Coordinates of C-alpha atoms and ligand atoms in Angstrom, one line a residue:
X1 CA 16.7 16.3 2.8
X2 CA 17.6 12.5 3.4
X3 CA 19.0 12.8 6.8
X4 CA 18.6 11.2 9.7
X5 CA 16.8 14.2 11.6
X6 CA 14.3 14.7 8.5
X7 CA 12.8 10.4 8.8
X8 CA 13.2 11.1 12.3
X9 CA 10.5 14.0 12.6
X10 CA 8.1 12.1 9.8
X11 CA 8.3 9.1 12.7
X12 CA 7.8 11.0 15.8
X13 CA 5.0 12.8 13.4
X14 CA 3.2 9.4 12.5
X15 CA 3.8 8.2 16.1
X16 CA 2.1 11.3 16.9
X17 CA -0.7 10.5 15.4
X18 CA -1.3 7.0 16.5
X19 CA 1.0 4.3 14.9
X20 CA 2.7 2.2 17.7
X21 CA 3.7 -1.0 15.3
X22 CA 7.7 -1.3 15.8
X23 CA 8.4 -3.3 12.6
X24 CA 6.0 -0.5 10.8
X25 CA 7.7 2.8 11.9
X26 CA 11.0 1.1 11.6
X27 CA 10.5 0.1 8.0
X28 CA 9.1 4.2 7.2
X29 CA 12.3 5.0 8.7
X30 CA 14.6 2.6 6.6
X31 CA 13.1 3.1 3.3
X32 CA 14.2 6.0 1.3
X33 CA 10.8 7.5 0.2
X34 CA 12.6 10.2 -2.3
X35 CA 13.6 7.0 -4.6
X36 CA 9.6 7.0 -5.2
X37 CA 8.8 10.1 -6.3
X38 CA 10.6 12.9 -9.5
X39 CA 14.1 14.0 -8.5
X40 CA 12.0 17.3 -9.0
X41 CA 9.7 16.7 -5.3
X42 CA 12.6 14.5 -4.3
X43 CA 12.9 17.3 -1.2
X44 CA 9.2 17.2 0.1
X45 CA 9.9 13.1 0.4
X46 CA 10.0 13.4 3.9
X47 CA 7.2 15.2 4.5
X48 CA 3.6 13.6 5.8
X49 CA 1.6 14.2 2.4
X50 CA 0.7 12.3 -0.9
X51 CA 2.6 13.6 -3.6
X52 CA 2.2 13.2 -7.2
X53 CA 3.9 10.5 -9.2
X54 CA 2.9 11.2 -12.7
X55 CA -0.5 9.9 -14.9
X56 CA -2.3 11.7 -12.2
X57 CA -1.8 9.7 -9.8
X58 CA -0.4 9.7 -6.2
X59 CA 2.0 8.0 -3.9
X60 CA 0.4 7.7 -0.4
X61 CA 0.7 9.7 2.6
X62 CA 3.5 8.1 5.3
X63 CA 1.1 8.1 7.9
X64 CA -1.7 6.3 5.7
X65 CA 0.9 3.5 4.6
X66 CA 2.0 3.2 7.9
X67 CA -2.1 3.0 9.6
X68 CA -3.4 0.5 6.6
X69 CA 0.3 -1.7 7.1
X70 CA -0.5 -1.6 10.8
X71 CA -3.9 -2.5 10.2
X72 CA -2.9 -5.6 8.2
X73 CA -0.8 -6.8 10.6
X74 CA -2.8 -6.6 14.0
X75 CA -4.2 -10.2 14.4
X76 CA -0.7 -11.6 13.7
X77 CA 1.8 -12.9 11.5
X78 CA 0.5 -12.5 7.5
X79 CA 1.9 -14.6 4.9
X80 CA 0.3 -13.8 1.6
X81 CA -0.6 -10.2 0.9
X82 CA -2.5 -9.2 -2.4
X83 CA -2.1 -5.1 -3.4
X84 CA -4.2 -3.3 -5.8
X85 CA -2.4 0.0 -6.8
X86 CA 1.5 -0.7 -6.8
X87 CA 1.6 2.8 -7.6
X88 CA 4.9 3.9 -6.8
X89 CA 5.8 0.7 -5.0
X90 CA 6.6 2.3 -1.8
X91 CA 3.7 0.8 0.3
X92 CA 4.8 -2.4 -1.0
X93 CA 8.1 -1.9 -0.4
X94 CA 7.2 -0.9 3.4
X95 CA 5.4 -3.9 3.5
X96 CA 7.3 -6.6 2.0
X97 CA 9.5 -7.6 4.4
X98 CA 7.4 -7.8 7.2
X99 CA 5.2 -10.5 5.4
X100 CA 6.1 -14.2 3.5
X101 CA 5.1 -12.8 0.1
X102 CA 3.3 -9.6 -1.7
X103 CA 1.3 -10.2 -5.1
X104 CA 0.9 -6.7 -6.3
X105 CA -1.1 -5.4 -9.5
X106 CA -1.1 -1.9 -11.1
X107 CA -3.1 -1.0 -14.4
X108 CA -1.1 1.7 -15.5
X109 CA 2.5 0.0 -17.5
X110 CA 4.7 3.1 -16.8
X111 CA 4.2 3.2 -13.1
X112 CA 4.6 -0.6 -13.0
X113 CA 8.2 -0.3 -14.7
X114 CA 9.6 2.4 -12.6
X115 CA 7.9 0.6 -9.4
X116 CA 9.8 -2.9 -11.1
X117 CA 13.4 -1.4 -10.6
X118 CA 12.9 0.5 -7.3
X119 CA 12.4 -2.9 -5.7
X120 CA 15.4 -4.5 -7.8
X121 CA 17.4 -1.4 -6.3
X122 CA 16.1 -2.2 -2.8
X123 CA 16.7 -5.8 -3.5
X124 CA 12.9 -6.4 -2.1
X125 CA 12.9 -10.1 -3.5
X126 CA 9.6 -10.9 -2.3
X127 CA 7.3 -9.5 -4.6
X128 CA 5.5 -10.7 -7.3
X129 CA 4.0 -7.9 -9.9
X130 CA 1.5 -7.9 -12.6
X131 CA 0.5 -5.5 -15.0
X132 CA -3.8 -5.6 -14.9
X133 CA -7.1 -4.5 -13.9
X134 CA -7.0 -5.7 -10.0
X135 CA -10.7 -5.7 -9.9
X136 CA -10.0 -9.2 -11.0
X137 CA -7.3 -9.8 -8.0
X138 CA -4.7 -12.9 -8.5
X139 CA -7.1 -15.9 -8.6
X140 CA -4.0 -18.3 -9.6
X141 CA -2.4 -17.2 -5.8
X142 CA -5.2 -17.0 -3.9
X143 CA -6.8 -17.5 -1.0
X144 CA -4.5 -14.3 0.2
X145 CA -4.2 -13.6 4.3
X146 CA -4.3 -9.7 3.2
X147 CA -5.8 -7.4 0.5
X148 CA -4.9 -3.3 0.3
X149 CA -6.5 -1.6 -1.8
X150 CA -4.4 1.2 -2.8
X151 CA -7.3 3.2 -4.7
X152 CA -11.3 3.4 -3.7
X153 CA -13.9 1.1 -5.3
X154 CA -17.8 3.3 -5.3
X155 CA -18.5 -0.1 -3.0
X156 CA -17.3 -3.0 -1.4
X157 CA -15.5 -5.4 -4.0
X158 CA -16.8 -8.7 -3.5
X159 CA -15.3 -10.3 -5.6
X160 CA -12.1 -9.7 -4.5
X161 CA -13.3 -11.2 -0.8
X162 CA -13.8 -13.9 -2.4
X163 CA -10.1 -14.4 -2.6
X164 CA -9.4 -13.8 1.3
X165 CA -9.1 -16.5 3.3
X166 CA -11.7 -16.7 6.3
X167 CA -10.2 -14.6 9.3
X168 CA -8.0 -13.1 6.7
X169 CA -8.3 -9.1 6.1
X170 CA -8.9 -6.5 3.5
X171 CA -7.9 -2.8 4.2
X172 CA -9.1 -0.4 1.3
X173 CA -10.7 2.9 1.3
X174 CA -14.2 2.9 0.0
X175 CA -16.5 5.7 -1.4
X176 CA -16.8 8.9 -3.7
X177 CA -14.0 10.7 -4.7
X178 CA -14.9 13.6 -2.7
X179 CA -16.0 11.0 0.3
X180 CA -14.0 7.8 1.4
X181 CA -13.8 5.9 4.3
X182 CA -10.5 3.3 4.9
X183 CA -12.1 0.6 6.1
X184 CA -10.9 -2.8 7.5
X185 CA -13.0 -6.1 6.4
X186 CA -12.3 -9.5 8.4
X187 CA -13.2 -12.6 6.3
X188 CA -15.9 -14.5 8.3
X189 CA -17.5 -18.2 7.9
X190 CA -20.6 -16.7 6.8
X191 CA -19.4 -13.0 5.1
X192 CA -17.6 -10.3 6.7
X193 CA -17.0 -8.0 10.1
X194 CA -16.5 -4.2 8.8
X195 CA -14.4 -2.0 10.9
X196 CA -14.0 1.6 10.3
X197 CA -10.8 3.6 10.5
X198 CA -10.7 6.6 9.4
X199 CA -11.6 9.5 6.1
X200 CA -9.1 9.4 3.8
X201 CA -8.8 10.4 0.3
X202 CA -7.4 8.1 -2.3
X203 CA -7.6 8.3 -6.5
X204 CA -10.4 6.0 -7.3
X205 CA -10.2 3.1 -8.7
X206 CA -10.5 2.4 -12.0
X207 CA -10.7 -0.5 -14.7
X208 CA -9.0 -1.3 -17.7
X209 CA -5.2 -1.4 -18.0
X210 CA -3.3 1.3 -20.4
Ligands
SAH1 N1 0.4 2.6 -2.9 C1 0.7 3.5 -4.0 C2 -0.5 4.3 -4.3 C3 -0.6 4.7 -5.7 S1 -2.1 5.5 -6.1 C4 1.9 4.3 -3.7 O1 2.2 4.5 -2.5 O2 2.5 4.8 -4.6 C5 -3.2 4.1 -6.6 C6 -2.8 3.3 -7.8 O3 -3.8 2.4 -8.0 C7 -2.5 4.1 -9.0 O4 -1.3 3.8 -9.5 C8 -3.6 3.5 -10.0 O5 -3.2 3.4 -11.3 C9 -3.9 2.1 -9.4 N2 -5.1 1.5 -9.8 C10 -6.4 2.1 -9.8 N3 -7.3 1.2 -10.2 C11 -6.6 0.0 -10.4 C12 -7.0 -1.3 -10.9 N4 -8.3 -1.6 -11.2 N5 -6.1 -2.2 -10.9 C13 -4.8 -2.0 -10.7 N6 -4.4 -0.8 -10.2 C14 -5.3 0.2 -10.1

């Protein structure tokens, strides 16, 4: 189920499907997604779907992390990423190494724990958590070079562009429940470009912590 041949076929599947990034593949190889998820699923890990992580909620399809990581990384080297939706932790564990620093914020406390000592496991050093309502971002670390959005606002968050730096970029998926689009946003002088990628479908996202 972990084998060599199984991350293999998910990276020839994801290449397959568009993603050309080195550093990204490499990283979907290396990191064991079946730490992530119930020792129950542990065997569909490998596998290029979203899977459930418990409090409804889902960790992300490969090929998503891999397109929104990609995404981030185009225009160049990123130093400070902010995440909404730790989730799991594994896109922030696929993308922490690959940047300077990740600030990432989840509102449910259970998901944040387990997500805590999966990176302490991986020795992923880099990351900086907080249990909250990310509508609010990270003020105290901002201006960030990259915000994902890990769950779909109705609309584009503007506050939260408010704490990109100009030229910097915001990949989220934005929309209905039943309707999203990812989308990429590049902080301008005056507002932002909007660039779209793809449908997706992502758990919306919601406020309040529990
Ligand atoms: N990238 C994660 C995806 C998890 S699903 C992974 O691969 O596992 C999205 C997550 O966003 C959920 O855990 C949900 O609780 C969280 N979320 C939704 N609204 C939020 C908000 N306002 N602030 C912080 N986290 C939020």
């Amino acid at each position: 189920m972990t084998s060599e041949r199984t991350r293999a076929r998910l990276i020839r599947r994801i290449q397959q499907q568009g993603i050309q990034h080195t550093a990204v593949l490499e990283r979907i190889r290396q990191v064991p997604r079946h730490l992530f998820v119930d020792e129950a699923i542990a065997s569909r890990a490998y596998e290029d779907s979203a899977l459930p992580i418990g409090n409804s909620q889902t960790i992300s399809q490969p090929y998503i992390v891999a397109r929104m990581t990609e995404a981030l990384l185009a225009t160049g080297p990123v130093e400070q990423v902010l995440e909404i939706g730790t989730g799991s932790g594994y896109q922030t564990a696929i993308l922490a190494p690959l940047v300077r620093r990740v600030y990432t914020i989840e509102r449910i406390a259970p998901l944040l724990r387990q997500a805590r000592q999966r990176f302490q496991q991986l020795r992923l050093k880099n990351i900086r958590t907080r249990h909250d309502d990310g509508t609010r971002g990270w003020p105290d670390y901002a201006p960030f070079d990259g915000i994902l959005l890990t769950a779909a606002p109705g609309g584009i968050p503007t506050g939260l562009l408010a704490q990109l730096r100009t030229g910097g970029r915001m990949i989220l998926p934005v929309g209905s429940p039943e309707q999203q689009t990812l989308i990429c946003l590049t902080r301008t002088a005056e507002g932002y470009d909007q660039q779209m990628l793809e449908s997706v479908r992502f758990v919306p996202m919601l406020t309040g912590i529990i």
